[in-house]
mmCIF file with all atom_site columns, N, CA and C in Angstrom:
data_model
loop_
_atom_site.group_PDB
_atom_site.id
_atom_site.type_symbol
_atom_site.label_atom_id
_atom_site.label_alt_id
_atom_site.label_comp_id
_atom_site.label_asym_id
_atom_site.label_entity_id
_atom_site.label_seq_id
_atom_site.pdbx_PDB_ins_code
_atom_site.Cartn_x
_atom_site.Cartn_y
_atom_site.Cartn_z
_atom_site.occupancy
_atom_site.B_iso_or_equiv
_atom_site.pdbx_formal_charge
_atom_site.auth_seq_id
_atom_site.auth_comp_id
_atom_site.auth_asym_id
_atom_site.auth_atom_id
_atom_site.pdbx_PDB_model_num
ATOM 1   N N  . UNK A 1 1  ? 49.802 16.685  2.048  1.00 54.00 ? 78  UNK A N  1
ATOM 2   C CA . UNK A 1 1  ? 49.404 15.830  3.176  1.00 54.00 ? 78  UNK A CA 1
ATOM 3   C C  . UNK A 1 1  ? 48.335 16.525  4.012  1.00 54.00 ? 78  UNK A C  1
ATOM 4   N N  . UNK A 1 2  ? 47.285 15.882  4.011  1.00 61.00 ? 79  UNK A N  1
ATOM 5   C CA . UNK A 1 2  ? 46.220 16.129  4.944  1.00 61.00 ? 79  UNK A CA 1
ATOM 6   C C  . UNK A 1 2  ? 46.688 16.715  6.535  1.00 61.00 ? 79  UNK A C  1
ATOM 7   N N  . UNK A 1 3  ? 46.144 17.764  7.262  1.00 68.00 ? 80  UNK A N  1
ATOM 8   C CA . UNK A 1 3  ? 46.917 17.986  8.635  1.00 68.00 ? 80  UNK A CA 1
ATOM 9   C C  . UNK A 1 3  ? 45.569 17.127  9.205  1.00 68.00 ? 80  UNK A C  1
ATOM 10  N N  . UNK A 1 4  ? 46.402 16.449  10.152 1.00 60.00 ? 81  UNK A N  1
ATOM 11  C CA . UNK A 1 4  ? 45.868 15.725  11.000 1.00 60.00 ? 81  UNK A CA 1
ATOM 12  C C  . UNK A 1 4  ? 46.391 15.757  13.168 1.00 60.00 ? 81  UNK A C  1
ATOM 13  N N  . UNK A 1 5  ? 46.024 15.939  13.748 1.00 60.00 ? 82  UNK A N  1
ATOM 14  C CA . UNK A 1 5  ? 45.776 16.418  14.827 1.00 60.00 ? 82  UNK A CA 1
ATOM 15  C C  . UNK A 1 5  ? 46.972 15.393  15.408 1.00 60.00 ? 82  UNK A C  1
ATOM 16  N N  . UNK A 1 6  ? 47.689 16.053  16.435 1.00 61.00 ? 83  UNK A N  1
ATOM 17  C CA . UNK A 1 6  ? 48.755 15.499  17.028 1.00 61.00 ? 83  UNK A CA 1
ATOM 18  C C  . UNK A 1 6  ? 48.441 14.232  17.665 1.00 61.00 ? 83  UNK A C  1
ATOM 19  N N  . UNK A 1 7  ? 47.277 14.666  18.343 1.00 65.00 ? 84  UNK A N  1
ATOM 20  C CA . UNK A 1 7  ? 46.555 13.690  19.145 1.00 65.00 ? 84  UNK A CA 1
ATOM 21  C C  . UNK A 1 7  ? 46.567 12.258  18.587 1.00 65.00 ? 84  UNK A C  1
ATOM 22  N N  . UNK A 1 8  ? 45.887 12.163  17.337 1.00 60.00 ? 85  UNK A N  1
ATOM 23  C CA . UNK A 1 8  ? 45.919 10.788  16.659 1.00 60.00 ? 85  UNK A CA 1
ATOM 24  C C  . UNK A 1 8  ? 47.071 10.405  16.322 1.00 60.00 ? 85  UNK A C  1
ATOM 25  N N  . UNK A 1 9  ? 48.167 10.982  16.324 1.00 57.00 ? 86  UNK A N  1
ATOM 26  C CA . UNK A 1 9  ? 49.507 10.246  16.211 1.00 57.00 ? 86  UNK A CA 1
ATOM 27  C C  . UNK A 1 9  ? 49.658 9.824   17.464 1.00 57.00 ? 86  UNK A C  1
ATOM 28  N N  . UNK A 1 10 ? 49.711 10.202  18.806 1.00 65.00 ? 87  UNK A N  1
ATOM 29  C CA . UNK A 1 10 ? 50.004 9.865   20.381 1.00 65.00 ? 87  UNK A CA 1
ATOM 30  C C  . UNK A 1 10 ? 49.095 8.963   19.895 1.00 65.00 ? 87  UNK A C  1
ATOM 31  N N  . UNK A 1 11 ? 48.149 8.475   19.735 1.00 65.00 ? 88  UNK A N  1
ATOM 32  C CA . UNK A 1 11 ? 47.292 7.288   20.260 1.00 65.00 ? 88  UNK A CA 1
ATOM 33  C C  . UNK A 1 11 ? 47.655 6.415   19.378 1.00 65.00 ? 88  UNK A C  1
ATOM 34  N N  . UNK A 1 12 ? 47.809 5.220   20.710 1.00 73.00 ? 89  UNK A N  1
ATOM 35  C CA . UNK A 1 12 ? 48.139 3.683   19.569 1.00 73.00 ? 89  UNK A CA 1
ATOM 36  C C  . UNK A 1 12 ? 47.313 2.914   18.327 1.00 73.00 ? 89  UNK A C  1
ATOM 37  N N  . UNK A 1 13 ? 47.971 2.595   17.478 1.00 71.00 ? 90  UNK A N  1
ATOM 38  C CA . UNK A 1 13 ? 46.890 2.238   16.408 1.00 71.00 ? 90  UNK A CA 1
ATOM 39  C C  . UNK A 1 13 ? 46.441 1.141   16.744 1.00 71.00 ? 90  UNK A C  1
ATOM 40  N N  . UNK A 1 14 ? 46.868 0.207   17.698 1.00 76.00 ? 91  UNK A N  1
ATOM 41  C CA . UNK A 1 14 ? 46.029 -0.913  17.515 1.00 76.00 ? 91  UNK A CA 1
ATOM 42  C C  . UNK A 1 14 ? 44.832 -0.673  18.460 1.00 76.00 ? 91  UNK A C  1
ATOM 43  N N  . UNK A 1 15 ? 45.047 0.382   19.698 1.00 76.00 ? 92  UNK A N  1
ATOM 44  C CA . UNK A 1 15 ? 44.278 0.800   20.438 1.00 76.00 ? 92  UNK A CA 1
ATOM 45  C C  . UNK A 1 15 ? 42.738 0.829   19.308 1.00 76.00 ? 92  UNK A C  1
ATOM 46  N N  . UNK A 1 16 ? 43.417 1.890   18.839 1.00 76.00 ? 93  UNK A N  1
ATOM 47  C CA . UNK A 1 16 ? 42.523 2.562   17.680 1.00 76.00 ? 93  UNK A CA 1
ATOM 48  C C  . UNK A 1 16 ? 41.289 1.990   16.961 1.00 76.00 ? 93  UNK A C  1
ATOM 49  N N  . UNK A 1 17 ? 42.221 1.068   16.720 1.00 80.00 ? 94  UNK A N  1
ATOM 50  C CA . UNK A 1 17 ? 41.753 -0.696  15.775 1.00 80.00 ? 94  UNK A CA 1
ATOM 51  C C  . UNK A 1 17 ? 40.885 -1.055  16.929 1.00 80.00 ? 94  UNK A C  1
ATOM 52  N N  . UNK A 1 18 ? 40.817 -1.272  17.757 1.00 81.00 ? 95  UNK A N  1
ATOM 53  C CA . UNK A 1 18 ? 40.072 -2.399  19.150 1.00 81.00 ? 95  UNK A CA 1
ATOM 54  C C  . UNK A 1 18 ? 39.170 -1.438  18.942 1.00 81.00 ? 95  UNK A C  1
ATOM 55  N N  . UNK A 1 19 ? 38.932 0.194   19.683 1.00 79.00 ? 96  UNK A N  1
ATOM 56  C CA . UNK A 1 19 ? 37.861 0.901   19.192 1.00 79.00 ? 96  UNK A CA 1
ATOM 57  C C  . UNK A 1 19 ? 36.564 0.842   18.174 1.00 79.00 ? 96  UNK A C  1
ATOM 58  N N  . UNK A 1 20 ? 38.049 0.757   17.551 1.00 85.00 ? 97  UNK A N  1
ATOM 59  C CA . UNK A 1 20 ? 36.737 1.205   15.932 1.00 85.00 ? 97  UNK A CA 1
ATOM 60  C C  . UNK A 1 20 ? 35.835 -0.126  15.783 1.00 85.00 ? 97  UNK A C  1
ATOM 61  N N  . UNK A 1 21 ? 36.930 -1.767  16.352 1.00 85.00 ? 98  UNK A N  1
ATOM 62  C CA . UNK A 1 21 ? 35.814 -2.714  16.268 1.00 85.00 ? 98  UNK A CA 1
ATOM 63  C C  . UNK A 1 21 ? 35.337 -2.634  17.540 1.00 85.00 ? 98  UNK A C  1
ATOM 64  N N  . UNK A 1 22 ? 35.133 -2.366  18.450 1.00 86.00 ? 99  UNK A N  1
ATOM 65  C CA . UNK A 1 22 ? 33.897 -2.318  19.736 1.00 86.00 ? 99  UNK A CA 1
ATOM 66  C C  . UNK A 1 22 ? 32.732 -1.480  19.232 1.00 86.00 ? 99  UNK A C  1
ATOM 67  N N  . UNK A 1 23 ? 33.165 -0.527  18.532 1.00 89.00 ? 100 UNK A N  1
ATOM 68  C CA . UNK A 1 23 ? 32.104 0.167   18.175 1.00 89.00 ? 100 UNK A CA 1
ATOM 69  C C  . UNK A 1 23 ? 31.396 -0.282  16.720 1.00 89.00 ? 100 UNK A C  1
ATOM 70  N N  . UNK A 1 24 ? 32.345 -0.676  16.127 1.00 90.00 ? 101 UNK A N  1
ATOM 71  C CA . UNK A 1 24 ? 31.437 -1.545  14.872 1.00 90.00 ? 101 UNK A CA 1
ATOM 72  C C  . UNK A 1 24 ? 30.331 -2.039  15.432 1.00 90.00 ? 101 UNK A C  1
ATOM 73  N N  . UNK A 1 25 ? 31.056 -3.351  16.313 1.00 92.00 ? 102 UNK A N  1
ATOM 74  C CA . UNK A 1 25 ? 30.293 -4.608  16.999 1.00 92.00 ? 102 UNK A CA 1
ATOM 75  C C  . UNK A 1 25 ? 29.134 -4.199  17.601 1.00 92.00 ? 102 UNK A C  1
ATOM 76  N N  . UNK A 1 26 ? 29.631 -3.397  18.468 1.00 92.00 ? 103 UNK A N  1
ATOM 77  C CA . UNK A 1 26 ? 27.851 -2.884  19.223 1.00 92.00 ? 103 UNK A CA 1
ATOM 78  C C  . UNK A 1 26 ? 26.789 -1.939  18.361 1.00 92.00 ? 103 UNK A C  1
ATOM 79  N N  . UNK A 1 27 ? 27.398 -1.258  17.295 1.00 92.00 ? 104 UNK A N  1
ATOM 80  C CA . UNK A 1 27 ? 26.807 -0.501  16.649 1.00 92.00 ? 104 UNK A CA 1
ATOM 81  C C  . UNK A 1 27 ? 25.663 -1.828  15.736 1.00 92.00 ? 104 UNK A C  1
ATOM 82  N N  . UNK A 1 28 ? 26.409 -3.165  14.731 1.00 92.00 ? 105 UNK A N  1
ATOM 83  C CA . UNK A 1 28 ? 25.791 -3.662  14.296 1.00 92.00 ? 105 UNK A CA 1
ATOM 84  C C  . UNK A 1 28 ? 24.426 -4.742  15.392 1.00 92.00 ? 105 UNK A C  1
ATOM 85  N N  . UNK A 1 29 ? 25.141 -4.851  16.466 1.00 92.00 ? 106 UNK A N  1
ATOM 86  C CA . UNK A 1 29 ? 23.890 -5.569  18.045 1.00 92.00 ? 106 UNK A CA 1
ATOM 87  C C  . UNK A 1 29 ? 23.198 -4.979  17.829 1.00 92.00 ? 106 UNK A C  1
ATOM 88  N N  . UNK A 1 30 ? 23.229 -3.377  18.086 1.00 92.00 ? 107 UNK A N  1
ATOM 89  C CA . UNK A 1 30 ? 22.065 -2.664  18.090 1.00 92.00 ? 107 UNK A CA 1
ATOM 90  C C  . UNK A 1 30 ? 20.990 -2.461  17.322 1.00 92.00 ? 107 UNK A C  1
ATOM 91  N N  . UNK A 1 31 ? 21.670 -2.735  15.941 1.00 92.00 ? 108 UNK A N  1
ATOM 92  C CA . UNK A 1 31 ? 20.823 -2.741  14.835 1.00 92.00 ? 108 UNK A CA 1
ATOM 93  C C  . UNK A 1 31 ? 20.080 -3.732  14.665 1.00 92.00 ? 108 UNK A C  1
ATOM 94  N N  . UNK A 1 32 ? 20.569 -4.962  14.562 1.00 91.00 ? 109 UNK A N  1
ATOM 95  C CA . UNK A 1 32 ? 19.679 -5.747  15.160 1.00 91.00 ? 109 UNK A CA 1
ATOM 96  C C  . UNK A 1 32 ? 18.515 -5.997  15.860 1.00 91.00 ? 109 UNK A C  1
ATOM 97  N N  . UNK A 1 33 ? 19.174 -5.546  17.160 1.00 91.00 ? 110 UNK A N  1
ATOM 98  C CA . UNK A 1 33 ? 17.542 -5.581  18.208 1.00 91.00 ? 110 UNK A CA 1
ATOM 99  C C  . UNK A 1 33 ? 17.161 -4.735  17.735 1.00 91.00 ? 110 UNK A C  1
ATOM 100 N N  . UNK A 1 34 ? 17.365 -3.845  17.154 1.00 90.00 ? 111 UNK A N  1
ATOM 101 C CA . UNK A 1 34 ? 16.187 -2.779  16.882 1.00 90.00 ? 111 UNK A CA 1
ATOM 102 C C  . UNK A 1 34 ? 15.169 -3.401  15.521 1.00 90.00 ? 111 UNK A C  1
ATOM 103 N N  . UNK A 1 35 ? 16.036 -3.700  14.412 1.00 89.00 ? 112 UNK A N  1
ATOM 104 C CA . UNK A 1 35 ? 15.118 -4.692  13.639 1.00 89.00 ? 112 UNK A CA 1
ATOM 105 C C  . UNK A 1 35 ? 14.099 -5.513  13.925 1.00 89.00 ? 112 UNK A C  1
ATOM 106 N N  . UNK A 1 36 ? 14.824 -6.553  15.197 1.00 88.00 ? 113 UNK A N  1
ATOM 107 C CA . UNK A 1 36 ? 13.989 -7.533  15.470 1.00 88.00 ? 113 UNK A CA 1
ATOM 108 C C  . UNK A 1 36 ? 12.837 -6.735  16.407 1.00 88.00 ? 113 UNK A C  1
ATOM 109 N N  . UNK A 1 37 ? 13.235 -6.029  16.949 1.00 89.00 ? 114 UNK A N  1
ATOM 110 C CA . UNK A 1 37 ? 12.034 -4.784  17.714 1.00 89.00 ? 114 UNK A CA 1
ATOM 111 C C  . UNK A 1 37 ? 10.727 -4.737  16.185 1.00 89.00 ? 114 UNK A C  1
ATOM 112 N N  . UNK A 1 38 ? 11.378 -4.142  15.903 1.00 84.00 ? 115 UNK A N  1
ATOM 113 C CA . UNK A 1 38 ? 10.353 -3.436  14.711 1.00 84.00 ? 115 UNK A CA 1
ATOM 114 C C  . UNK A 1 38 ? 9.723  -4.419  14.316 1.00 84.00 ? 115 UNK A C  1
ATOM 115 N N  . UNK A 1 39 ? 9.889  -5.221  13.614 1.00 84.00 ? 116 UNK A N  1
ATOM 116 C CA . UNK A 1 39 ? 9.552  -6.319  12.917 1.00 84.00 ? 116 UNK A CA 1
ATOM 117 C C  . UNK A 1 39 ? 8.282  -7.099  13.858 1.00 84.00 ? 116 UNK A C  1
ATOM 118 N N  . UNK A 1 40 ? 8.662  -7.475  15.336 1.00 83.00 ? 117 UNK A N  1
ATOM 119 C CA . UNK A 1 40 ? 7.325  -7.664  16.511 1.00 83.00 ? 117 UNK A CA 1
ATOM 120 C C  . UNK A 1 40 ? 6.513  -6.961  16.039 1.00 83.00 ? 117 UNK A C  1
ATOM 121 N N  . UNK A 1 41 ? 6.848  -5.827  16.412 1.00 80.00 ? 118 UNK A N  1
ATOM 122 C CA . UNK A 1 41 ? 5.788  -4.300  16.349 1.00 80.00 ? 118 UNK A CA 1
ATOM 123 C C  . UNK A 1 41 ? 5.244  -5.121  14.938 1.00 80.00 ? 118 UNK A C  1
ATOM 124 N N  . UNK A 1 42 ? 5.706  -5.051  13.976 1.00 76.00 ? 119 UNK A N  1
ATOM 125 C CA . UNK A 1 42 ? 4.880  -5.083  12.962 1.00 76.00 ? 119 UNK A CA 1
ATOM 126 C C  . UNK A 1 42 ? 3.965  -6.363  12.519 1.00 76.00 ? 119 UNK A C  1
ATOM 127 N N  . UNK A 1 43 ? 4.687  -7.230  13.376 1.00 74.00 ? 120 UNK A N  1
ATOM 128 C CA . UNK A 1 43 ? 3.807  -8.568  13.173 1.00 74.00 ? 120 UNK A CA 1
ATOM 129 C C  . UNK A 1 43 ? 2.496  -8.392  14.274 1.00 74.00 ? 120 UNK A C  1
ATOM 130 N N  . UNK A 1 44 ? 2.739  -7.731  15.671 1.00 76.00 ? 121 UNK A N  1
ATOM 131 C CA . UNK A 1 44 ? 2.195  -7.761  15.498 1.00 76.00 ? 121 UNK A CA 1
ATOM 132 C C  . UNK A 1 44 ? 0.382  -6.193  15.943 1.00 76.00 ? 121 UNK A C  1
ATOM 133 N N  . UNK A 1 45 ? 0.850  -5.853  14.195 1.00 69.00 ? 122 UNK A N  1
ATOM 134 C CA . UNK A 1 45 ? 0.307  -5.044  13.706 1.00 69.00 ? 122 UNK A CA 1
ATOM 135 C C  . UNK A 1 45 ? -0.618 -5.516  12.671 1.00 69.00 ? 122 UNK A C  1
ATOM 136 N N  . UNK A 1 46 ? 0.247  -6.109  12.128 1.00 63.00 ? 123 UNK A N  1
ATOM 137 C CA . UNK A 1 46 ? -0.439 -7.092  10.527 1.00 63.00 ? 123 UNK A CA 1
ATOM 138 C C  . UNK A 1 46 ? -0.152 -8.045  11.085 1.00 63.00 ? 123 UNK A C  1
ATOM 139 N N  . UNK A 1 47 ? -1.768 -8.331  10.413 1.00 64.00 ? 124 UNK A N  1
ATOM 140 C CA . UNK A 1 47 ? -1.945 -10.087 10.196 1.00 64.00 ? 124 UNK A CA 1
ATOM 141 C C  . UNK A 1 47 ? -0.680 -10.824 9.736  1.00 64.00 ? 124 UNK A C  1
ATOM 142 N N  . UNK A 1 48 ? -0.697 -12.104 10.195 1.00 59.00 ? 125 UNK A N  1
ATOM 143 C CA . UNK A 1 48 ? 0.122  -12.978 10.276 1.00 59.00 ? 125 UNK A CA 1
ATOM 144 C C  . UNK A 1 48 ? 0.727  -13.788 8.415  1.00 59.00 ? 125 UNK A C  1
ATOM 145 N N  . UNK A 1 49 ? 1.606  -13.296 7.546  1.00 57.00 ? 126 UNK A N  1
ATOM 146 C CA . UNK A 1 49 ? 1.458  -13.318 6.319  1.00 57.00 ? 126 UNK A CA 1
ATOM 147 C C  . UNK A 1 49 ? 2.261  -14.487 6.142  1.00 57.00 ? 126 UNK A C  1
ATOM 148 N N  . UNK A 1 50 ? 2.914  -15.596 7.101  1.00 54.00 ? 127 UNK A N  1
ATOM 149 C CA . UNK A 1 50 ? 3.445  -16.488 6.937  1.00 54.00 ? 127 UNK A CA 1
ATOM 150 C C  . UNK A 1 50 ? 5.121  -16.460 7.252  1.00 54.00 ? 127 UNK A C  1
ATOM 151 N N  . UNK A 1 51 ? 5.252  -15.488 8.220  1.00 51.00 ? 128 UNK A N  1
ATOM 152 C CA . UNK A 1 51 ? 6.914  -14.655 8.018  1.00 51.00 ? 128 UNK A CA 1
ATOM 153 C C  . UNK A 1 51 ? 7.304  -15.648 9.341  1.00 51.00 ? 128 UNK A C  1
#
């Protein structure tokens, strides 16, 4: 068995769970605007190719 830190046993798993998706969630937002960032930038950089 893997040792794993006391700590993560004290903390609730569903806590845990809500975490890991807040941070999914904003992690994938971010990616996003940053795409759609880039993508401006690049339109407009280059000519307009029909996008």
């Amino acid at each position: 068995m893997p040792s794993i830190p006391i700590e993560f046993w004290r903390t609730d798993p569903s806590q845990l769970l809500v975490h890991t998706h807040i941070f999914s969630s904003v992690s994938s937002l971010l990616s996003i605007l940053y795409s759609s960032t880039l993508t401006k930038q690049m339109a407009s950089h280059v000519p307009h190719c029909g996008l």
